[in-house]
């Protein structure tokens, strides 16, 4: 490559990267995947290294993020600069990182590192004066960020006041959206025909940068902290590990999990272990962050224009494949909503074959501008869910066809209706709706009837044994035995689960019945507001509008369903079958789905804490495994802590645990003390 060619390519890359920075950091709407972005940045870096005369301080390789849009939030200058991190993708590159350190310090390794999960969210800076939170801001371009104090304060774990800290203190960490909250948010947006978020990071960024903090408050954001700006010197801390412990002691949530390692090889062992476990983490992690443990070495090494020299992000592989969209089929859900599903020429991504991908809704298709026959770039979001990254428009031949929405229901032939961007089958007898209604009713977050699988539901509908969910409660052993190779024992199990489902309470029942627009959040609000099904059935439109988060359209939809004689009849039959129609104490299910392990001594008897956790729906076990959601760490913890660190299981102090409970139940934990 000649100098002239290099100059041209470098300019092209810089423009391209600046554009994508803007899409990613300012608009929260990236067009390309992180992996593609990393490739561009890397190519630019390599070219600038080969042709140092072309280096420039305004190159994206020398800069952090992008300048915020000043229109929305007040710009704020960080008292001390915020940096990004350089990336490594292979063990070789981690070794090269260690060698650079050796050369710079004039001393042989291996060095000791702290390894932390790289939580994929957005970084924030909290500024405290004399222990009082003054403001909080996003990173922005590292010098200037956006003030988002009000929105940050909706995250209950962020401390407002601190004791025994330097007079001026900056605390840095990541605001993120747990995967569960992310999936739930997208489901709600999908149902409303709105634009969905591409990944938890964008969802977190979009939610934190809302004009209305009340919207932020609903999104279930969390925060975890890992660094200091101003105040680091005064703190007198010696290592990163101490720093993390110090943060925790001062009341900051440190939820992201960390471990210690020696040398590049030690880092590699932890990285490989965490890579395997990444799917069981409650948040999305895009790699690990490796930091020299010894803080005195940080001062010696310093920073480049963009990133520290004493730390590196060791990224997880993000496989993406090109394939073709062969056709689009349409599925009808329990609410009658029609969802487009893309059929792909099968490709192997991160260990499994991908041949179908959801195209969510009409807004999504418009935004993506995807057509049948297009080449698309597909990846697995969070390493799990196949997702189209983008359309490779440069590969279009002109043969591609636009996606056409059907006029009639693919399952029952009834004419579809269109409400805004949502296509729906209005036929109450549509078999797809029946099937989905039962499946949804039995699902884990609804009535939790685990033994009722899809095949079985199909069979039950086919044989006419059930027509709707109330019929489930009339099933007898002889109906079930023989269906789907079912024996006496599994039939008995299923019947017991159906029995148990009667006592889930109003909140779960309302979610299970799939009232239009009612997800988990609205179900909870409705149950809390009305208390009983009878009260809800009598609700007027005005009363429905009083319920938290119920808007005009949703209220109307719910009201119409409540007045529908078919719905009332279904409720009557469920009641006759003994299904509970009263709201439970709100705390009862607050920790459902989480598994806790406790180590060390707590401020009250361990059995009491265990009982509390169980009462809130959590599981408590005795040993740490990759299924553990959190390890609760008391005084003088045992070997469980080591194990948790090795597996990357997040830990909580006792106080953090109580805050988590408070956040989930909306009550101070003292109210739960027995
Ligand atoms: P990048 O997003 O490529 O600039 O990567 C650097 C960013 O990773 C930092 O600015 C942080 O926002 C984020 N990050 C996530 N987890 C950690 C962690 N444990 N330590 C340091 N940075 C982290
Ligand atoms: Zn239909």
XYZ file of C-alpha atoms in Angstrom, residues 62-670:
609
model
C -7.369 8.894 19.933
C -10.840 9.686 21.173
C -13.489 8.324 23.503
C -17.145 7.954 22.513
C -18.776 10.979 20.925
C -19.772 14.470 21.951
C -23.248 14.444 23.421
C -26.189 16.212 21.842
C -26.361 19.361 23.882
C -29.998 19.943 23.211
C -31.461 17.374 25.591
C -29.319 17.385 28.717
C -27.049 19.832 30.436
C -23.451 19.195 29.406
C -21.139 18.619 32.330
C -17.362 18.592 32.422
C -15.897 15.663 34.287
C -13.471 16.914 36.960
C -11.084 14.205 35.788
C -11.133 12.560 32.402
C -12.966 9.355 31.607
C -11.331 6.830 29.339
C -12.302 3.941 27.141
C -10.468 0.603 27.043
C -8.294 -0.973 24.401
C -9.449 -4.361 23.201
C -7.838 -7.768 22.956
C -9.451 -10.654 21.126
C -6.941 -13.470 21.636
C -4.582 -14.822 24.274
C -1.742 -13.625 22.047
C -2.991 -10.080 22.378
C -3.252 -10.384 26.138
C 0.353 -11.597 26.189
C 1.342 -8.625 24.035
C -0.420 -6.359 26.551
C 1.614 -7.889 29.362
C 4.819 -7.528 27.345
C 4.113 -3.846 26.757
C 3.768 -3.430 30.502
C 7.036 -5.277 31.102
C 8.839 -3.002 28.668
C 7.323 0.176 30.055
C 8.124 -0.727 33.642
C 11.479 -2.313 32.811
C 10.527 -5.294 34.921
C 9.601 -8.910 34.217
C 6.117 -10.329 34.763
C 3.936 -12.175 35.400
C 1.885 -9.477 37.087
C -1.195 -9.823 39.256
C -4.469 -8.685 37.692
C -8.032 -8.149 38.750
C -10.383 -9.643 36.195
C -13.932 -8.277 36.077
C -16.947 -8.969 33.963
C -17.277 -6.357 31.252
C -20.892 -5.424 31.749
C -22.405 -4.177 28.520
C -24.109 -0.989 29.566
C -23.015 2.616 29.558
C -20.498 4.194 31.853
C -21.458 6.912 34.275
C -19.662 9.231 36.629
C -21.064 10.164 40.040
C -19.693 13.262 41.704
C -19.812 13.615 45.523
C -18.810 16.618 47.591
C -18.298 16.042 51.292
C -20.083 12.755 50.895
C -23.173 14.200 49.226
C -24.117 13.273 45.672
C -24.005 16.475 43.621
C -24.584 15.150 40.124
C -24.288 12.105 37.891
C -23.389 12.136 34.202
C -22.793 9.906 31.206
C -19.272 9.556 29.835
C -19.879 11.470 26.600
C -16.561 12.059 24.879
C -14.661 11.504 28.116
C -14.275 15.202 28.868
C -17.872 16.298 28.708
C -20.894 14.163 29.416
C -24.599 14.712 29.926
C -26.106 15.362 33.311
C -28.630 12.646 34.106
C -28.832 12.962 37.885
C -32.614 12.671 38.179
C -32.647 9.585 36.026
C -29.778 7.987 37.925
C -31.606 8.572 41.174
C -34.364 6.247 39.990
C -31.881 3.409 40.510
C -32.422 2.720 44.197
C -29.031 1.165 44.880
C -27.105 4.354 44.061
C -26.072 5.925 47.385
C -26.942 9.596 47.943
C -24.709 10.065 50.988
C -21.383 8.588 51.949
C -19.379 8.476 55.139
C -15.623 8.689 55.515
C -14.735 9.465 51.897
C -12.430 12.063 50.288
C -13.899 15.538 50.118
C -14.217 15.486 46.356
C -14.958 12.084 44.940
C -15.830 10.678 41.516
C -17.179 7.136 41.418
C -17.438 5.358 38.098
C -19.353 2.392 36.950
C -21.830 0.998 34.528
C -25.576 1.416 34.251
C -27.086 -1.664 32.656
C -30.349 -3.401 31.970
C -30.611 -6.983 33.239
C -31.448 -9.447 30.468
C -34.836 -10.230 31.986
C -35.860 -6.595 32.068
C -34.613 -6.198 28.506
C -36.685 -9.097 27.164
C -39.749 -7.842 29.001
C -39.345 -4.313 27.682
C -38.999 -5.514 24.110
C -42.031 -7.717 24.459
C -44.078 -4.734 25.538
C -42.733 -2.561 22.715
C -43.348 -5.336 20.204
C -46.922 -5.688 21.360
C -47.476 -1.964 20.912
C -45.909 -2.035 17.452
C -43.123 0.264 18.581
C -39.440 0.169 17.842
C -37.609 -2.489 19.817
C -34.107 -2.128 21.260
C -31.345 -4.039 19.552
C -29.557 -5.049 22.757
C -29.522 -4.435 26.499
C -26.862 -1.748 26.121
C -29.001 0.346 23.809
C -32.004 -0.230 25.985
C -30.041 0.962 29.015
C -28.692 4.015 27.218
C -32.106 4.889 25.799
C -33.741 4.464 29.201
C -31.183 6.489 31.120
C -31.393 9.315 28.634
C -35.152 9.797 28.891
C -36.515 13.272 29.368
C -39.027 11.935 31.841
C -37.413 10.174 34.822
C -40.675 8.360 35.482
C -40.079 6.376 32.300
C -36.541 5.614 33.406
C -37.855 4.427 36.760
C -39.989 1.740 35.118
C -37.264 0.251 33.024
C -35.565 -1.783 35.753
C -32.088 -0.315 35.294
C -29.308 -1.337 37.643
C -25.829 -0.057 38.308
C -22.498 -1.538 39.309
C -19.336 0.363 40.197
C -15.660 -0.349 39.661
C -13.532 2.790 39.557
C -12.689 6.148 41.111
C -11.724 9.396 39.435
C -10.986 12.289 41.793
C -10.334 10.983 45.273
C -8.360 7.927 44.232
C -5.107 9.359 45.586
C -6.708 10.560 48.822
C -8.360 7.209 49.403
C -4.964 5.659 50.066
C -6.036 2.429 48.366
C -3.289 0.099 47.137
C -4.954 -2.372 44.786
C -7.948 -2.668 42.483
C -9.237 -5.524 44.611
C -9.182 -3.267 47.672
C -10.859 -0.579 45.648
C -13.754 -2.874 44.770
C -14.100 -3.867 48.416
C -13.895 -0.245 49.505
C -16.681 0.718 47.092
C -18.823 -2.001 48.515
C -18.092 -0.939 52.062
C -19.137 2.597 51.232
C -22.459 1.315 49.999
C -21.988 1.094 46.247
C -23.433 -1.876 44.418
C -20.614 -4.018 43.027
C -22.664 -6.571 41.185
C -20.502 -7.491 38.273
C -18.310 -10.246 39.705
C -14.515 -10.205 39.836
C -11.534 -12.476 40.357
C -7.762 -12.297 40.649
C -5.330 -13.781 38.173
C -1.620 -14.068 37.664
C -0.127 -13.404 34.246
C -1.746 -13.701 30.826
C -2.204 -17.449 31.356
C -4.072 -16.910 34.598
C -6.279 -14.363 32.857
C -6.946 -16.872 30.093
C -8.193 -19.511 32.547
C -10.699 -17.127 34.051
C -11.729 -15.838 30.638
C -12.423 -19.362 29.339
C -14.420 -20.223 32.447
C -16.518 -17.093 32.265
C -17.051 -17.470 28.540
C -18.727 -20.822 29.202
C -20.883 -19.383 31.969
C -21.820 -16.152 30.273
C -25.357 -17.218 29.491
C -26.200 -17.794 33.113
C -25.282 -14.239 34.096
C -28.202 -11.911 34.840
C -26.618 -9.241 32.612
C -25.017 -9.208 29.204
C -21.233 -9.327 29.332
C -19.224 -8.692 26.171
C -15.899 -9.766 27.628
C -13.725 -9.401 30.697
C -11.777 -6.366 31.858
C -8.222 -7.062 32.965
C -6.642 -4.474 35.265
C -3.211 -4.467 36.867
C -3.997 -4.939 40.507
C -1.244 -2.724 41.943
C -2.433 0.902 41.786
C 1.089 2.315 42.101
C 1.836 0.797 38.694
C -1.067 2.716 37.179
C 0.692 5.964 37.934
C 3.861 4.723 36.277
C 2.096 3.534 33.141
C -0.449 6.301 32.646
C -2.834 6.678 29.730
C -2.837 7.015 25.971
C -5.177 9.637 24.542
C -7.974 7.120 24.622
C -7.350 4.421 27.187
C -5.309 3.384 30.211
C -2.120 1.396 29.610
C -2.694 -0.727 32.704
C -5.995 -2.274 31.650
C -7.481 -4.007 28.646
C -10.845 -5.396 27.598
C -10.549 -9.028 26.552
C -13.634 -9.416 24.395
C -15.765 -12.505 23.953
C -15.983 -13.750 20.389
C -19.043 -12.432 18.615
C -19.670 -14.651 15.655
C -21.731 -13.259 12.839
C -22.586 -14.914 9.582
C -23.912 -13.782 6.268
C -26.893 -15.680 4.993
C -30.006 -15.171 2.913
C -33.529 -14.430 3.932
C -35.451 -17.043 1.966
C -38.971 -16.147 3.001
C -41.094 -14.727 5.755
C -43.855 -16.636 7.532
C -46.421 -15.137 9.842
C -47.271 -16.476 13.277
C -50.361 -15.677 15.254
C -49.900 -15.131 18.997
C -52.300 -15.442 21.892
C -53.492 -11.855 21.562
C -54.012 -12.448 17.858
C -50.997 -10.341 17.028
C -49.253 -11.435 13.854
C -45.468 -11.726 14.102
C -43.256 -12.023 11.031
C -40.586 -14.720 11.248
C -37.717 -14.823 8.771
C -36.706 -18.186 7.325
C -32.980 -18.218 6.687
C -30.661 -20.355 4.689
C -29.323 -22.303 7.707
C -26.008 -21.125 9.158
C -23.938 -22.268 12.109
C -23.407 -19.556 14.718
C -21.615 -20.080 18.019
C -22.256 -23.778 18.075
C -25.799 -24.174 16.787
C -27.737 -23.982 13.561
C -29.832 -20.904 12.980
C -32.633 -21.045 10.426
C -35.334 -18.780 11.854
C -35.170 -15.283 13.179
C -37.910 -13.047 14.512
C -38.576 -9.857 12.585
C -40.617 -8.504 15.521
C -43.111 -6.113 13.901
C -43.744 -3.685 11.069
C -41.721 -0.862 12.614
C -38.741 -3.173 12.860
C -38.999 -4.298 9.231
C -39.303 -0.713 8.030
C -36.312 0.397 10.035
C -34.194 -2.524 8.859
C -35.533 -2.190 5.310
C -35.220 -5.919 4.765
C -36.590 -7.721 1.706
C -37.071 -11.333 0.764
C -33.938 -12.607 -0.996
C -31.693 -10.146 0.855
C -28.322 -11.112 2.251
C -28.339 -10.383 5.944
C -25.772 -10.397 8.717
C -26.970 -12.535 11.620
C -25.566 -12.878 15.127
C -26.742 -14.152 18.475
C -27.787 -11.381 20.800
C -26.249 -12.026 24.210
C -24.907 -15.259 22.772
C -28.425 -16.701 22.680
C -31.139 -15.175 20.529
C -30.626 -15.019 16.752
C -31.038 -11.504 15.449
C -30.524 -9.766 12.122
C -27.743 -7.234 12.560
C -28.245 -5.508 9.284
C -29.092 -5.968 5.633
C -26.171 -6.215 3.240
C -27.684 -3.795 0.769
C -24.506 -3.727 -1.301
C -25.286 -7.329 -2.297
C -28.710 -6.551 -3.726
C -29.340 -7.672 -7.280
C -32.702 -6.049 -7.801
C -34.465 -9.401 -7.540
C -35.383 -8.862 -3.887
C -39.062 -8.562 -3.046
C -40.644 -6.428 -0.331
C -42.286 -8.270 2.567
C -46.036 -8.328 2.186
C -48.303 -8.603 5.179
C -51.124 -11.093 4.690
C -54.687 -9.765 4.499
C -56.118 -12.794 6.259
C -55.097 -14.879 9.249
C -52.695 -17.668 8.203
C -54.359 -19.964 10.768
C -58.082 -19.374 10.396
C -58.512 -17.234 7.308
C -60.330 -14.443 9.165
C -59.604 -10.933 7.868
C -56.845 -9.263 9.864
C -57.328 -5.847 11.416
C -54.599 -3.267 11.683
C -54.211 -1.068 14.742
C -51.357 1.350 14.203
C -48.414 -0.857 13.292
C -49.919 -4.016 14.765
C -51.701 -6.622 12.659
C -54.173 -8.757 14.556
C -56.568 -11.642 13.974
C -59.820 -10.585 15.665
C -61.439 -14.048 15.557
C -61.901 -15.235 19.165
C -62.125 -18.842 17.965
C -58.883 -18.731 15.985
C -57.052 -22.016 16.771
C -53.698 -20.274 16.886
C -55.039 -17.956 19.550
C -56.427 -20.873 21.529
C -53.152 -22.703 21.406
C -51.153 -19.618 22.341
C -53.630 -18.671 25.039
C -53.153 -22.023 26.759
C -49.410 -21.994 26.274
C -49.176 -18.514 27.727
C -51.447 -19.406 30.639
C -49.198 -22.346 31.526
C -45.912 -20.469 31.097
C -43.506 -19.961 33.957
C -44.266 -16.337 34.722
C -47.985 -16.954 34.377
C -49.551 -19.994 36.122
C -46.382 -22.071 35.851
C -47.698 -25.455 34.731
C -44.363 -26.890 33.601
C -45.673 -30.292 32.452
C -47.956 -28.783 29.839
C -45.737 -28.732 26.759
C -46.606 -27.570 23.261
C -47.164 -31.042 21.821
C -49.497 -31.887 24.640
C -51.505 -28.693 24.204
C -51.904 -29.494 20.529
C -53.131 -32.986 21.347
C -55.566 -31.735 23.969
C -57.039 -29.241 21.515
C -57.144 -31.808 18.746
C -59.029 -34.354 20.872
C -61.390 -31.661 22.082
C -60.375 -32.319 25.692
C -59.835 -28.623 26.295
C -61.142 -25.602 24.474
C -59.861 -22.975 26.831
C -57.849 -22.677 30.020
C -60.794 -23.332 32.350
C -61.075 -26.830 30.891
C -57.597 -27.637 32.210
C -59.054 -27.923 35.689
C -61.482 -30.637 34.585
C -58.838 -32.959 33.167
C -58.669 -36.417 34.726
C -55.967 -39.016 34.754
C -57.717 -41.193 32.167
C -57.890 -38.222 29.755
C -54.148 -37.862 29.886
C -52.700 -41.360 30.020
C -51.660 -42.418 26.546
C -51.514 -38.901 25.137
C -48.034 -38.042 23.896
C -46.747 -41.287 25.439
C -47.812 -40.134 28.845
C -47.738 -42.657 31.697
C -49.676 -42.722 34.964
C -46.868 -41.058 36.818
C -46.384 -38.066 34.542
C -50.149 -37.670 34.227
C -50.290 -37.489 38.014
C -47.512 -34.932 38.066
C -49.243 -32.749 35.535
C -52.541 -32.910 37.405
C -50.767 -31.892 40.597
C -49.175 -28.909 38.817
C -52.575 -27.872 37.482
C -53.945 -28.096 41.032
C -51.161 -25.938 42.364
C -51.675 -23.328 39.678
C -54.964 -22.372 41.329
C -53.253 -20.457 44.057
C -50.971 -18.160 42.079
C -53.046 -15.098 42.895
C -54.661 -12.289 40.937
C -51.492 -10.671 39.626
C -50.288 -13.830 37.907
C -53.803 -14.689 36.762
C -54.257 -11.325 35.039
C -50.962 -11.776 33.266
C -51.915 -15.367 32.394
C -55.255 -14.350 30.900
C -53.459 -12.083 28.461
C -55.648 -8.999 28.693
C -54.703 -6.734 25.781
C -51.567 -4.733 26.523
C -51.173 -6.288 29.970
C -47.655 -7.553 30.647
C -46.163 -8.392 34.027
C -45.961 -4.766 35.096
C -49.532 -3.812 34.309
C -50.808 -7.065 35.791
C -49.081 -6.144 39.029
C -50.455 -2.604 38.984
C -53.989 -3.759 38.226
C -53.899 -6.371 40.979
C -52.551 -3.846 43.462
C -55.173 -1.283 42.509
C -58.276 -3.471 42.530
C -57.318 -6.271 44.891
C -59.924 -8.722 43.600
C -61.226 -9.897 40.245
C -64.745 -8.873 41.178
C -63.662 -5.311 41.765
C -61.798 -5.293 38.478
C -64.793 -6.640 36.564
C -66.804 -3.685 37.826
C -64.182 -1.101 36.918
C -65.231 1.840 34.801
C -63.046 3.260 32.084
C -62.207 6.223 34.327
C -61.135 3.943 37.146
C -58.880 1.976 34.818
C -57.222 5.196 33.775
C -56.274 5.838 37.409
C -54.078 2.739 37.482
C -50.380 3.431 37.289
C -49.031 3.246 33.728
C -52.381 2.562 32.092
C -52.847 4.844 29.112
C -55.985 5.691 27.131
C -55.596 2.921 24.553
C -54.715 0.215 27.036
C -57.579 1.215 29.320
C -60.020 0.937 26.437
C -58.655 -2.461 25.405
C -58.887 -3.808 28.945
C -62.339 -2.341 29.451
C -63.708 -3.930 26.291
C -62.326 -7.314 27.256
C -63.763 -7.058 30.757
C -67.202 -6.337 29.289
C -66.951 -9.198 26.814
C -69.447 -11.926 27.860
C -67.055 -14.634 26.684
C -64.346 -13.299 28.984
C -66.739 -13.021 31.911
C -67.861 -16.556 31.333
C -64.271 -17.784 31.309
C -63.599 -16.001 34.597
C -66.733 -17.503 36.122
C -65.664 -21.012 35.153
C -62.145 -20.454 36.481
C -63.619 -19.321 39.755
C -65.811 -22.402 39.918
C -62.696 -24.476 39.348
C -61.214 -22.927 42.487
C -58.747 -20.528 40.903
C -57.819 -17.794 43.390
C -58.975 -14.356 42.343
C -57.403 -12.210 45.033
C -54.196 -10.230 45.048
C -51.351 -11.575 47.121
C -49.068 -9.534 49.305
C -46.799 -7.907 46.810
C -43.622 -9.213 48.364
C -44.439 -12.851 47.970
C -42.932 -13.341 44.569
C -40.366 -10.601 44.530
C -37.354 -12.880 44.241
C -38.877 -15.651 42.219
C -36.465 -17.347 39.860
C -33.365 -16.326 41.812
C -31.107 -18.748 43.644
C -29.073 -17.534 46.601
C -26.180 -18.976 48.561
C -24.983 -17.443 51.822
C -21.442 -17.393 53.163
C -19.962 -15.805 56.280
C -21.708 -14.301 59.226
C -24.668 -11.969 58.768
C -26.092 -9.396 61.143
C -28.945 -11.714 62.001
C -29.266 -15.481 62.157
C -28.674 -17.126 58.834
C -31.845 -19.204 59.133
C -33.856 -16.031 59.459
C -32.373 -14.588 56.262
C -32.941 -17.879 54.475
C -36.553 -17.892 55.558
C -36.967 -14.332 54.351
C -35.523 -15.193 50.946
C -37.766 -18.231 50.630
C -40.782 -16.222 51.627
C -40.021 -13.882 48.753
C -39.987 -16.777 46.326
C -36.222 -17.345 46.028
C -34.387 -20.625 46.282
C -31.605 -20.936 48.831
C -28.976 -23.627 48.381
C -25.787 -24.578 50.196
C -23.219 -24.633 47.455
C -22.232 -22.263 44.708
C -22.705 -23.425 41.133
C -23.227 -21.707 37.848
C -26.955 -21.734 38.610
C -26.428 -19.473 41.610
C -27.777 -15.977 40.940
C -26.050 -14.285 43.861
C -23.718 -15.212 46.672
C -24.532 -13.207 49.794
C -21.284 -12.459 51.585
C -21.148 -11.771 55.308
C -18.225 -11.346 57.706
C -15.377 -13.847 57.404
C -16.669 -15.590 54.281
C -15.589 -19.159 53.517
C -14.383 -20.906 50.387
C -17.719 -20.309 48.685
C -16.499 -16.833 47.882
C -13.494 -18.177 45.970
C -15.743 -20.527 44.087
C -18.174 -17.742 43.229
C -15.331 -15.603 41.924
C -13.987 -18.465 39.836
C -17.422 -19.026 38.309
C -18.085 -15.314 37.956
C -21.156 -15.500 40.169
C -22.106 -11.972 41.291
C -21.913 -11.319 45.014
C -23.971 -9.113 47.308
C -23.259 -7.776 50.762
C -26.028 -8.139 53.289
C -26.910 -4.513 52.804
C -27.028 -4.889 49.025
C -29.312 -7.845 49.469
C -31.735 -5.772 51.504
C -31.623 -3.055 48.918
C -32.392 -5.547 46.198
C -35.379 -6.719 48.212
C -36.492 -3.185 48.828
C -36.252 -2.399 45.184
C -38.233 -5.438 44.141
C -40.938 -5.238 46.759
C -41.193 -1.493 47.083
C -40.962 -1.984 50.867
C -38.224 -1.397 53.375
C -36.856 -4.764 54.343
C -37.577 -4.254 58.055
